[in-house]
């Protein structure tokens, strides 16, 4: 556990100021507001210090100072965790957004990135070589946070989760040591990093296997809300037959007039994109499309479909469930939630987990669910100044209605900090080993990240 000793803020500030100079920010500094403003405007926290790190040595120094001065520690990379765990009240924030280097080794088909690189930054550097790394659906998300806890995305069926392409990492441990984690160097740390989140160390560099992918057949097809039951049932039947090369999202987004519309968003990533055309025709035939924007395009361009969907500064609250399939009952719950949505900004998303992601043995990574399933995101969004209660109640009601039909646990990257019991269930048989790794690499539990692991009961 973190020491109960009194935090020594003065000493920490002096020691960090010596190293970071004007890259150390305190409340009242002009840059403090910028470095503590997150995508989710509902997050209001006041760290004591923000250290803008430029390399792993600076990260290690800051970790040692925080530990020795008994200050809580958090890490900001992409800053897209909806619960704002990048910032800790009264703590030291390690801002890794300056670690943005991307190195492409075409011969070995590997990509090495700094701990602050986003999906957009990685894909932009790899694009001239027709290489990709599996990402999520939002380009601004940091690759480190995505990979450490999972990484659902449009290439899940073909290449697996983001973490399945992670070949190794450079890590600063809670005692300030810098270590390498890969199959030949500290294999247990490497295991824990792939799914266990940022709870066993601060990752300053990641090395990924890259995949050749000149383009995808992708886009958005939208249907009127009235067609949602039929579209969802047809979607469930279609994905049960889908090849690895086809991963399809569905859900509800705000339409032009504010009324939700149902969408299907396919990504076909096979070597012959024309082979994906019959699947696109089947998706169109689920209803009468209001929008049909399917086309061949580079993978990075396809991700831009989601740009602007979630506006920085709005207030967000997320809930999530793992569903084994879309049954009539779960279809009814999702459609009712769309009809009763409390805000014109809110959304529901259903992610498709199948194919390559299911063929990784459960014990090979910390990630706790390797069977076919659907990840549901319940995304409550409201404007600053609005009352939070109706939007929170909509999300909670939807989550509770799905619970009887859901698998235990849920995607750790989306679970709320207080949902520690569900975090434990999410890891299933991998939980005892992950808990042992946490005790081994961070016995004082200095690091709390996504997911928020339950405290040990030692």
GROMACS .gro file of C-alpha atoms in nm:
model
  458
    1UNK     CA    1   0.000   0.000   0.000
    2UNK     CA    2   0.107   0.364  -0.046
    3UNK     CA    3   0.287   0.489   0.264
    4UNK     CA    4   0.074   0.678   0.511
    5UNK     CA    5   0.364   0.918   0.572
    6UNK     CA    6   0.291   1.286   0.528
    7UNK     CA    7   0.347   1.399   0.167
    8UNK     CA    8   0.656   1.617   0.135
    9UNK     CA    9   0.539   1.856  -0.133
   10UNK     CA   10   0.814   2.115  -0.083
   11UNK     CA   11   1.097   1.865  -0.131
   12UNK     CA   12   0.926   1.706  -0.432
   13UNK     CA   13   0.876   2.044  -0.594
   14UNK     CA   14   1.237   2.149  -0.539
   15UNK     CA   15   1.382   1.826  -0.670
   16UNK     CA   16   1.158   1.812  -0.974
   17UNK     CA   17   1.211   2.180  -1.054
   18UNK     CA   18   1.585   2.117  -1.067
   19UNK     CA   19   1.538   1.863  -1.346
   20UNK     CA   20   1.232   1.990  -1.532
   21UNK     CA   21   1.270   2.367  -1.498
   22UNK     CA   22   0.978   2.539  -1.669
   23UNK     CA   23   0.838   2.197  -1.773
   24UNK     CA   24   0.717   2.147  -1.417
   25UNK     CA   25   0.376   2.305  -1.369
   26UNK     CA   26   0.189   2.399  -1.052
   27UNK     CA   27  -0.162   2.542  -1.006
   28UNK     CA   28  -0.153   2.900  -1.125
   29UNK     CA   29   0.108   2.841  -1.396
   30UNK     CA   30  -0.016   2.927  -1.747
   31UNK     CA   31   0.065   2.578  -1.877
   32UNK     CA   32  -0.098   2.403  -1.583
   33UNK     CA   33  -0.448   2.444  -1.725
   34UNK     CA   34  -0.343   2.306  -2.063
   35UNK     CA   35  -0.169   2.003  -1.917
   36UNK     CA   36  -0.458   1.916  -1.685
   37UNK     CA   37  -0.742   1.963  -1.935
   38UNK     CA   38  -0.878   1.632  -2.059
   39UNK     CA   39  -1.117   1.531  -2.335
   40UNK     CA   40  -1.392   1.468  -2.078
   41UNK     CA   41  -1.497   1.804  -1.940
   42UNK     CA   42  -1.668   1.634  -1.645
   43UNK     CA   43  -1.327   1.548  -1.496
   44UNK     CA   44  -1.227   1.816  -1.246
   45UNK     CA   45  -0.911   1.725  -1.056
   46UNK     CA   46  -0.626   1.927  -0.910
   47UNK     CA   47  -0.286   1.758  -0.917
   48UNK     CA   48  -0.011   1.932  -0.723
   49UNK     CA   49   0.251   1.900  -0.997
   50UNK     CA   50   0.266   1.814  -1.366
   51UNK     CA   51   0.603   1.704  -1.503
   52UNK     CA   52   0.631   1.715  -1.880
   53UNK     CA   53   0.875   1.432  -1.953
   54UNK     CA   54   1.088   1.413  -2.266
   55UNK     CA   55   1.262   1.079  -2.212
   56UNK     CA   56   1.267   0.768  -1.996
   57UNK     CA   57   1.538   0.903  -1.763
   58UNK     CA   58   1.314   1.193  -1.670
   59UNK     CA   59   1.025   0.955  -1.610
   60UNK     CA   60   1.242   0.741  -1.382
   61UNK     CA   61   1.359   1.045  -1.186
   62UNK     CA   62   1.004   1.171  -1.136
   63UNK     CA   63   0.882   0.827  -1.024
   64UNK     CA   64   1.158   0.807  -0.760
   65UNK     CA   65   1.079   1.155  -0.631
   66UNK     CA   66   0.707   1.083  -0.605
   67UNK     CA   67   0.771   0.758  -0.419
   68UNK     CA   68   1.029   0.905  -0.181
   69UNK     CA   69   0.812   1.209  -0.105
   70UNK     CA   70   0.497   0.996  -0.055
   71UNK     CA   71   0.298   1.161  -0.333
   72UNK     CA   72   0.037   0.979  -0.545
   73UNK     CA   73   0.136   0.928  -0.907
   74UNK     CA   74  -0.054   0.917  -1.234
   75UNK     CA   75   0.042   0.905  -1.600
   76UNK     CA   76  -0.100   1.106  -1.887
   77UNK     CA   77  -0.042   0.967  -2.234
   78UNK     CA   78  -0.339   1.007  -2.467
   79UNK     CA   79  -0.564   1.136  -2.186
   80UNK     CA   80  -0.870   0.964  -2.333
   81UNK     CA   81  -0.970   0.751  -2.036
   82UNK     CA   82  -1.325   0.875  -1.978
   83UNK     CA   83  -1.286   0.854  -1.599
   84UNK     CA   84  -0.984   1.084  -1.599
   85UNK     CA   85  -0.743   0.851  -1.423
   86UNK     CA   86  -0.457   1.040  -1.588
   87UNK     CA   87  -0.498   1.302  -1.314
   88UNK     CA   88  -0.484   1.239  -0.939
   89UNK     CA   89  -0.587   1.501  -0.686
   90UNK     CA   90  -0.289   1.605  -0.480
   91UNK     CA   91  -0.049   1.398  -0.687
   92UNK     CA   92   0.228   1.415  -0.944
   93UNK     CA   93   0.125   1.373  -1.308
   94UNK     CA   94   0.381   1.235  -1.551
   95UNK     CA   95   0.288   1.392  -1.883
   96UNK     CA   96   0.424   1.163  -2.156
   97UNK     CA   97   0.276   1.352  -2.450
   98UNK     CA   98   0.627   1.469  -2.539
   99UNK     CA   99   0.740   1.111  -2.606
  100UNK     CA  100   0.618   1.112  -2.966
  101UNK     CA  101   0.896   0.939  -3.160
  102UNK     CA  102   0.791   0.679  -3.419
  103UNK     CA  103   1.052   0.449  -3.579
  104UNK     CA  104   0.957   0.221  -3.869
  105UNK     CA  105   1.171  -0.082  -3.950
  106UNK     CA  106   1.037  -0.195  -4.285
  107UNK     CA  107   1.265  -0.499  -4.312
  108UNK     CA  108   1.144  -0.650  -3.984
  109UNK     CA  109   0.793  -0.502  -4.013
  110UNK     CA  110   0.810  -0.347  -3.668
  111UNK     CA  111   0.709  -0.007  -3.534
  112UNK     CA  112   0.866   0.139  -3.220
  113UNK     CA  113   0.688   0.433  -3.059
  114UNK     CA  114   0.721   0.659  -2.757
  115UNK     CA  115   0.474   0.636  -2.472
  116UNK     CA  116   0.288   0.948  -2.584
  117UNK     CA  117   0.215   0.848  -2.945
  118UNK     CA  118  -0.148   0.844  -3.055
  119UNK     CA  119  -0.307   0.608  -3.307
  120UNK     CA  120  -0.311   0.889  -3.564
  121UNK     CA  121   0.060   0.958  -3.513
  122UNK     CA  122   0.156   0.594  -3.554
  123UNK     CA  123  -0.057   0.536  -3.864
  124UNK     CA  124   0.067   0.855  -4.031
  125UNK     CA  125   0.429   0.742  -3.995
  126UNK     CA  126   0.357   0.386  -4.114
  127UNK     CA  127   0.132   0.483  -4.406
  128UNK     CA  128   0.406   0.537  -4.669
  129UNK     CA  129   0.507   0.173  -4.620
  130UNK     CA  130   0.152   0.030  -4.635
  131UNK     CA  131   0.195  -0.088  -4.276
  132UNK     CA  132  -0.054  -0.069  -3.990
  133UNK     CA  133  -0.081  -0.166  -3.626
  134UNK     CA  134  -0.429  -0.257  -3.498
  135UNK     CA  135  -0.584   0.046  -3.329
  136UNK     CA  136  -0.912   0.143  -3.171
  137UNK     CA  137  -1.167   0.356  -3.354
  138UNK     CA  138  -1.053   0.699  -3.231
  139UNK     CA  139  -0.731   0.844  -3.369
  140UNK     CA  140  -0.658   1.070  -3.072
  141UNK     CA  141  -0.638   0.779  -2.828
  142UNK     CA  142  -0.289   0.703  -2.696
  143UNK     CA  143  -0.147   0.373  -2.815
  144UNK     CA  144   0.003   0.289  -2.475
  145UNK     CA  145  -0.323   0.304  -2.281
  146UNK     CA  146  -0.504   0.122  -2.561
  147UNK     CA  147  -0.252  -0.161  -2.586
  148UNK     CA  148  -0.193  -0.216  -2.215
  149UNK     CA  149  -0.557  -0.297  -2.137
  150UNK     CA  150  -0.673  -0.447  -2.467
  151UNK     CA  151  -0.744  -0.256  -2.786
  152UNK     CA  152  -1.073  -0.348  -2.955
  153UNK     CA  153  -1.081  -0.212  -3.306
  154UNK     CA  154  -1.171  -0.258  -3.673
  155UNK     CA  155  -0.888  -0.505  -3.741
  156UNK     CA  156  -0.971  -0.734  -3.449
  157UNK     CA  157  -1.075  -1.029  -3.664
  158UNK     CA  158  -0.773  -1.014  -3.894
  159UNK     CA  159  -0.492  -0.918  -3.654
  160UNK     CA  160  -0.635  -0.944  -3.302
  161UNK     CA  161  -0.641  -0.686  -3.026
  162UNK     CA  162  -0.384  -0.408  -3.019
  163UNK     CA  163  -0.203  -0.590  -2.737
  164UNK     CA  164  -0.168  -0.900  -2.955
  165UNK     CA  165   0.077  -0.709  -3.177
  166UNK     CA  166   0.285  -0.580  -2.883
  167UNK     CA  167   0.633  -0.735  -2.912
  168UNK     CA  168   0.795  -0.560  -2.617
  169UNK     CA  169   0.815  -0.245  -2.408
  170UNK     CA  170   1.054  -0.027  -2.214
  171UNK     CA  171   0.918   0.026  -1.865
  172UNK     CA  172   0.996   0.237  -1.559
  173UNK     CA  173   0.901   0.040  -1.250
  174UNK     CA  174   0.759   0.190  -0.932
  175UNK     CA  175   1.106   0.201  -0.771
  176UNK     CA  176   1.245   0.400  -1.065
  177UNK     CA  177   1.430   0.115  -1.236
  178UNK     CA  178   1.425   0.105  -1.617
  179UNK     CA  179   1.368  -0.242  -1.759
  180UNK     CA  180   1.286  -0.418  -2.084
  181UNK     CA  181   0.983  -0.645  -2.105
  182UNK     CA  182   0.954  -0.894  -2.390
  183UNK     CA  183   0.956  -1.275  -2.429
  184UNK     CA  184   1.333  -1.289  -2.354
  185UNK     CA  185   1.357  -1.015  -2.091
  186UNK     CA  186   1.125  -1.032  -1.792
  187UNK     CA  187   0.858  -1.241  -1.958
  188UNK     CA  188   0.628  -1.211  -1.656
  189UNK     CA  189   0.621  -0.832  -1.682
  190UNK     CA  190   0.558  -0.867  -2.056
  191UNK     CA  191   0.265  -1.098  -1.980
  192UNK     CA  192   0.115  -0.854  -1.727
  193UNK     CA  193   0.151  -0.554  -1.957
  194UNK     CA  194  -0.061  -0.721  -2.225
  195UNK     CA  195  -0.401  -0.670  -2.070
  196UNK     CA  196  -0.317  -0.572  -1.712
  197UNK     CA  197  -0.316  -0.200  -1.783
  198UNK     CA  198  -0.064   0.054  -1.661
  199UNK     CA  199  -0.060  -0.086  -1.309
  200UNK     CA  200   0.277  -0.258  -1.312
  201UNK     CA  201   0.494   0.019  -1.453
  202UNK     CA  202   0.516   0.334  -1.663
  203UNK     CA  203   0.563   0.240  -2.028
  204UNK     CA  204   0.793   0.481  -2.209
  205UNK     CA  205   0.837   0.288  -2.534
  206UNK     CA  206   0.641   0.016  -2.717
  207UNK     CA  207   0.748  -0.210  -3.004
  208UNK     CA  208   0.473  -0.351  -3.225
  209UNK     CA  209   0.454  -0.605  -3.503
  210UNK     CA  210   0.330  -0.418  -3.810
  211UNK     CA  211   0.102  -0.568  -4.072
  212UNK     CA  212   0.094  -0.492  -4.442
  213UNK     CA  213  -0.241  -0.342  -4.534
  214UNK     CA  214  -0.257  -0.112  -4.838
  215UNK     CA  215  -0.626  -0.041  -4.785
  216UNK     CA  216  -0.962  -0.150  -4.648
  217UNK     CA  217  -1.316  -0.159  -4.778
  218UNK     CA  218  -1.498   0.039  -4.514
  219UNK     CA  219  -1.751   0.305  -4.437
  220UNK     CA  220  -2.078   0.384  -4.268
  221UNK     CA  221  -2.429   0.262  -4.350
  222UNK     CA  222  -2.712   0.425  -4.154
  223UNK     CA  223  -3.077   0.333  -4.119
  224UNK     CA  224  -3.378   0.498  -3.958
  225UNK     CA  225  -3.445   0.421  -3.593
  226UNK     CA  226  -3.768   0.243  -3.684
  227UNK     CA  227  -3.563  -0.023  -3.866
  228UNK     CA  228  -3.333  -0.085  -3.570
  229UNK     CA  229  -3.481  -0.418  -3.448
  230UNK     CA  230  -3.452  -0.578  -3.791
  231UNK     CA  231  -3.107  -0.430  -3.855
  232UNK     CA  232  -2.968  -0.555  -3.524
  233UNK     CA  233  -3.110  -0.905  -3.569
  234UNK     CA  234  -2.969  -0.921  -3.920
  235UNK     CA  235  -2.636  -0.791  -3.797
  236UNK     CA  236  -2.620  -1.065  -3.533
  237UNK     CA  237  -2.682  -1.334  -3.795
  238UNK     CA  238  -2.429  -1.186  -4.038
  239UNK     CA  239  -2.136  -1.156  -3.797
  240UNK     CA  240  -2.185  -1.520  -3.695
  241UNK     CA  241  -2.070  -1.605  -4.051
  242UNK     CA  242  -1.812  -1.328  -4.096
  243UNK     CA  243  -1.456  -1.424  -4.197
  244UNK     CA  244  -1.154  -1.293  -4.009
  245UNK     CA  245  -1.114  -1.018  -4.268
  246UNK     CA  246  -1.452  -0.862  -4.182
  247UNK     CA  247  -1.508  -0.684  -3.851
  248UNK     CA  248  -1.830  -0.486  -3.816
  249UNK     CA  249  -1.937  -0.232  -3.556
  250UNK     CA  250  -2.296  -0.135  -3.499
  251UNK     CA  251  -2.487   0.094  -3.267
  252UNK     CA  252  -2.672   0.423  -3.251
  253UNK     CA  253  -2.543   0.771  -3.329
  254UNK     CA  254  -2.715   1.111  -3.326
  255UNK     CA  255  -2.884   1.177  -3.660
  256UNK     CA  256  -2.909   1.512  -3.844
  257UNK     CA  257  -3.235   1.604  -3.668
  258UNK     CA  258  -3.119   1.484  -3.326
  259UNK     CA  259  -3.308   1.154  -3.342
  260UNK     CA  260  -3.078   0.852  -3.310
  261UNK     CA  261  -3.007   0.649  -3.620
  262UNK     CA  262  -2.873   0.296  -3.628
  263UNK     CA  263  -2.545   0.236  -3.808
  264UNK     CA  264  -2.333  -0.053  -3.925
  265UNK     CA  265  -1.966   0.019  -3.988
  266UNK     CA  266  -1.779  -0.262  -4.168
  267UNK     CA  267  -1.403  -0.292  -4.218
  268UNK     CA  268  -1.304  -0.554  -4.475
  269UNK     CA  269  -0.925  -0.600  -4.467
  270UNK     CA  270  -0.860  -0.895  -4.698
  271UNK     CA  271  -0.595  -0.878  -4.973
  272UNK     CA  272  -0.866  -0.864  -5.241
  273UNK     CA  273  -1.107  -0.587  -5.141
  274UNK     CA  274  -1.352  -0.691  -5.411
  275UNK     CA  275  -1.411  -1.010  -5.210
  276UNK     CA  276  -1.571  -0.790  -4.946
  277UNK     CA  277  -1.835  -0.644  -5.180
  278UNK     CA  278  -2.095  -0.921  -5.127
  279UNK     CA  279  -2.070  -0.864  -4.752
  280UNK     CA  280  -2.137  -0.493  -4.806
  281UNK     CA  281  -2.443  -0.579  -5.012
  282UNK     CA  282  -2.570  -0.800  -4.732
  283UNK     CA  283  -2.528  -0.517  -4.482
  284UNK     CA  284  -2.713  -0.273  -4.708
  285UNK     CA  285  -2.996  -0.524  -4.738
  286UNK     CA  286  -3.058  -0.514  -4.362
  287UNK     CA  287  -3.290  -0.217  -4.424
  288UNK     CA  288  -3.329   0.094  -4.638
  289UNK     CA  289  -3.006   0.292  -4.603
  290UNK     CA  290  -3.028   0.664  -4.525
  291UNK     CA  291  -2.650   0.690  -4.570
  292UNK     CA  292  -2.424   0.456  -4.768
  293UNK     CA  293  -2.059   0.558  -4.770
  294UNK     CA  294  -1.876   0.231  -4.834
  295UNK     CA  295  -1.555   0.267  -5.036
  296UNK     CA  296  -1.199   0.138  -5.058
  297UNK     CA  297  -0.959   0.363  -4.867
  298UNK     CA  298  -0.640   0.361  -4.659
  299UNK     CA  299  -0.700   0.237  -4.305
  300UNK     CA  300  -0.597   0.572  -4.152
  301UNK     CA  301  -0.856   0.752  -4.365
  302UNK     CA  302  -1.127   0.508  -4.260
  303UNK     CA  303  -1.067   0.591  -3.893
  304UNK     CA  304  -1.146   0.956  -3.964
  305UNK     CA  305  -1.513   0.861  -3.988
  306UNK     CA  306  -1.519   0.886  -3.610
  307UNK     CA  307  -1.341   1.223  -3.585
  308UNK     CA  308  -1.564   1.484  -3.429
  309UNK     CA  309  -1.815   1.232  -3.301
  310UNK     CA  310  -1.717   1.298  -2.940
  311UNK     CA  311  -1.644   1.667  -2.884
  312UNK     CA  312  -1.369   1.769  -2.642
  313UNK     CA  313  -1.509   1.956  -2.343
  314UNK     CA  314  -1.849   1.788  -2.332
  315UNK     CA  315  -1.927   1.579  -2.025
  316UNK     CA  316  -1.909   1.200  -2.057
  317UNK     CA  317  -2.000   0.895  -1.854
  318UNK     CA  318  -1.950   0.543  -1.989
  319UNK     CA  319  -2.087   0.207  -1.893
  320UNK     CA  320  -2.006  -0.123  -2.061
  321UNK     CA  321  -2.116  -0.485  -2.090
  322UNK     CA  322  -1.978  -0.793  -2.262
  323UNK     CA  323  -2.251  -0.979  -2.454
  324UNK     CA  324  -2.207  -1.337  -2.579
  325UNK     CA  325  -2.440  -1.260  -2.874
  326UNK     CA  326  -2.728  -1.038  -2.983
  327UNK     CA  327  -3.042  -1.214  -2.863
  328UNK     CA  328  -3.396  -1.086  -2.902
  329UNK     CA  329  -3.379  -0.964  -2.542
  330UNK     CA  330  -3.056  -0.767  -2.587
  331UNK     CA  331  -3.183  -0.620  -2.913
  332UNK     CA  332  -3.491  -0.497  -2.728
  333UNK     CA  333  -3.277  -0.338  -2.456
  334UNK     CA  334  -3.053  -0.156  -2.705
  335UNK     CA  335  -3.345  -0.029  -2.913
  336UNK     CA  336  -3.532   0.089  -2.603
  337UNK     CA  337  -3.218   0.270  -2.485
  338UNK     CA  338  -3.188   0.448  -2.819
  339UNK     CA  339  -3.553   0.551  -2.809
  340UNK     CA  340  -3.520   0.682  -2.453
  341UNK     CA  341  -3.181   0.851  -2.493
  342UNK     CA  342  -3.150   1.152  -2.262
  343UNK     CA  343  -2.927   1.366  -2.482
  344UNK     CA  344  -2.890   1.429  -2.856
  345UNK     CA  345  -2.513   1.377  -2.810
  346UNK     CA  346  -2.523   1.032  -2.651
  347UNK     CA  347  -2.447   0.708  -2.835
  348UNK     CA  348  -2.437   0.330  -2.814
  349UNK     CA  349  -2.161   0.128  -2.977
  350UNK     CA  350  -2.127  -0.248  -3.023
  351UNK     CA  351  -1.780  -0.385  -3.107
  352UNK     CA  352  -1.721  -0.719  -3.276
  353UNK     CA  353  -1.463  -0.954  -3.113
  354UNK     CA  354  -1.385  -1.260  -3.325
  355UNK     CA  355  -1.133  -1.428  -3.550
  356UNK     CA  356  -0.763  -1.385  -3.471
  357UNK     CA  357  -0.839  -1.232  -3.130
  358UNK     CA  358  -1.008  -1.556  -3.020
  359UNK     CA  359  -0.717  -1.777  -3.121
  360UNK     CA  360  -0.477  -1.638  -2.860
  361UNK     CA  361  -0.462  -1.876  -2.563
  362UNK     CA  362  -0.621  -1.726  -2.252
  363UNK     CA  363  -0.308  -1.789  -2.043
  364UNK     CA  364  -0.072  -1.623  -2.294
  365UNK     CA  365  -0.172  -1.267  -2.201
  366UNK     CA  366  -0.342  -1.108  -1.902
  367UNK     CA  367  -0.650  -1.022  -2.108
  368UNK     CA  368  -0.932  -1.230  -1.966
  369UNK     CA  369  -1.181  -1.312  -2.244
  370UNK     CA  370  -1.088  -1.489  -2.567
  371UNK     CA  371  -1.421  -1.623  -2.690
  372UNK     CA  372  -1.645  -1.462  -2.952
  373UNK     CA  373  -1.842  -1.177  -2.797
  374UNK     CA  374  -1.968  -0.822  -2.841
  375UNK     CA  375  -1.844  -0.526  -2.641
  376UNK     CA  376  -2.116  -0.269  -2.575
  377UNK     CA  377  -2.034   0.093  -2.496
  378UNK     CA  378  -2.308   0.302  -2.336
  379UNK     CA  379  -2.190   0.659  -2.389
  380UNK     CA  380  -2.380   0.930  -2.203
  381UNK     CA  381  -2.287   1.278  -2.323
  382UNK     CA  382  -2.416   1.617  -2.217
  383UNK     CA  383  -2.317   1.979  -2.256
  384UNK     CA  384  -2.133   2.164  -1.980
  385UNK     CA  385  -2.386   2.324  -1.747
  386UNK     CA  386  -2.653   2.058  -1.799
  387UNK     CA  387  -2.768   1.848  -1.506
  388UNK     CA  388  -2.578   1.519  -1.502
  389UNK     CA  389  -2.848   1.312  -1.331
  390UNK     CA  390  -3.077   1.221  -1.625
  391UNK     CA  391  -2.782   1.121  -1.841
  392UNK     CA  392  -2.622   0.914  -1.567
  393UNK     CA  393  -2.956   0.744  -1.500
  394UNK     CA  394  -2.997   0.660  -1.871
  395UNK     CA  395  -2.654   0.496  -1.879
  396UNK     CA  396  -2.704   0.311  -1.551
  397UNK     CA  397  -3.050   0.189  -1.651
  398UNK     CA  398  -2.923   0.059  -1.985
  399UNK     CA  399  -2.630  -0.118  -1.821
  400UNK     CA  400  -2.857  -0.277  -1.560
  401UNK     CA  401  -3.101  -0.394  -1.828
  402UNK     CA  402  -2.818  -0.565  -2.019
  403UNK     CA  403  -2.662  -0.721  -1.707
  404UNK     CA  404  -2.881  -1.037  -1.695
  405UNK     CA  405  -2.778  -1.119  -2.053
  406UNK     CA  406  -2.408  -1.029  -2.013
  407UNK     CA  407  -2.089  -1.219  -1.943
  408UNK     CA  408  -1.911  -1.154  -1.611
  409UNK     CA  409  -1.680  -0.857  -1.589
  410UNK     CA  410  -1.638  -0.617  -1.879
  411UNK     CA  411  -1.370  -0.442  -2.083
  412UNK     CA  412  -1.127  -0.304  -1.821
  413UNK     CA  413  -1.047   0.008  -2.025
  414UNK     CA  414  -1.411   0.121  -1.992
  415UNK     CA  415  -1.505   0.011  -1.642
  416UNK     CA  416  -1.550   0.285  -1.381
  417UNK     CA  417  -1.288   0.319  -1.105
  418UNK     CA  418  -1.540   0.196  -0.845
  419UNK     CA  419  -1.626  -0.119  -1.043
  420UNK     CA  420  -1.334  -0.315  -0.898
  421UNK     CA  421  -1.537  -0.634  -0.851
  422UNK     CA  422  -1.616  -0.637  -1.222
  423UNK     CA  423  -1.248  -0.573  -1.300
  424UNK     CA  424  -1.158  -0.888  -1.109
  425UNK     CA  425  -1.428  -1.085  -1.291
  426UNK     CA  426  -1.300  -0.950  -1.623
  427UNK     CA  427  -0.967  -1.126  -1.573
  428UNK     CA  428  -1.123  -1.457  -1.469
  429UNK     CA  429  -0.861  -1.730  -1.442
  430UNK     CA  430  -0.583  -1.477  -1.506
  431UNK     CA  431  -0.669  -1.270  -1.198
  432UNK     CA  432  -0.448  -1.444  -0.937
  433UNK     CA  433  -0.144  -1.424  -1.163
  434UNK     CA  434  -0.205  -1.057  -1.241
  435UNK     CA  435  -0.245  -0.979  -0.871
  436UNK     CA  436   0.088  -1.151  -0.800
  437UNK     CA  437   0.254  -0.950  -1.077
  438UNK     CA  438   0.118  -0.629  -0.928
  439UNK     CA  439   0.265  -0.719  -0.589
  440UNK     CA  440   0.598  -0.812  -0.747
  441UNK     CA  441   0.647  -0.499  -0.955
  442UNK     CA  442   0.463  -0.241  -0.744
  443UNK     CA  443   0.442  -0.374  -0.385
  444UNK     CA  444   0.353  -0.032  -0.240
  445UNK     CA  445   0.078   0.014  -0.501
  446UNK     CA  446   0.210   0.351  -0.613
  447UNK     CA  447   0.056   0.312  -0.958
  448UNK     CA  448  -0.317   0.317  -1.023
  449UNK     CA  449  -0.427   0.320  -1.382
  450UNK     CA  450  -0.677   0.176  -1.624
  451UNK     CA  451  -0.808  -0.065  -1.515
  452UNK     CA  452  -0.827   0.027  -1.149
  453UNK     CA  453  -0.722  -0.298  -0.984
  454UNK     CA  454  -0.881  -0.380  -0.647
  455UNK     CA  455  -0.647  -0.322  -0.355
  456UNK     CA  456  -0.477  -0.635  -0.231
  457UNK     CA  457  -0.601  -0.778   0.097
  458UNK     CA  458  -0.260  -0.856   0.240
   0.00000   0.00000   0.00000
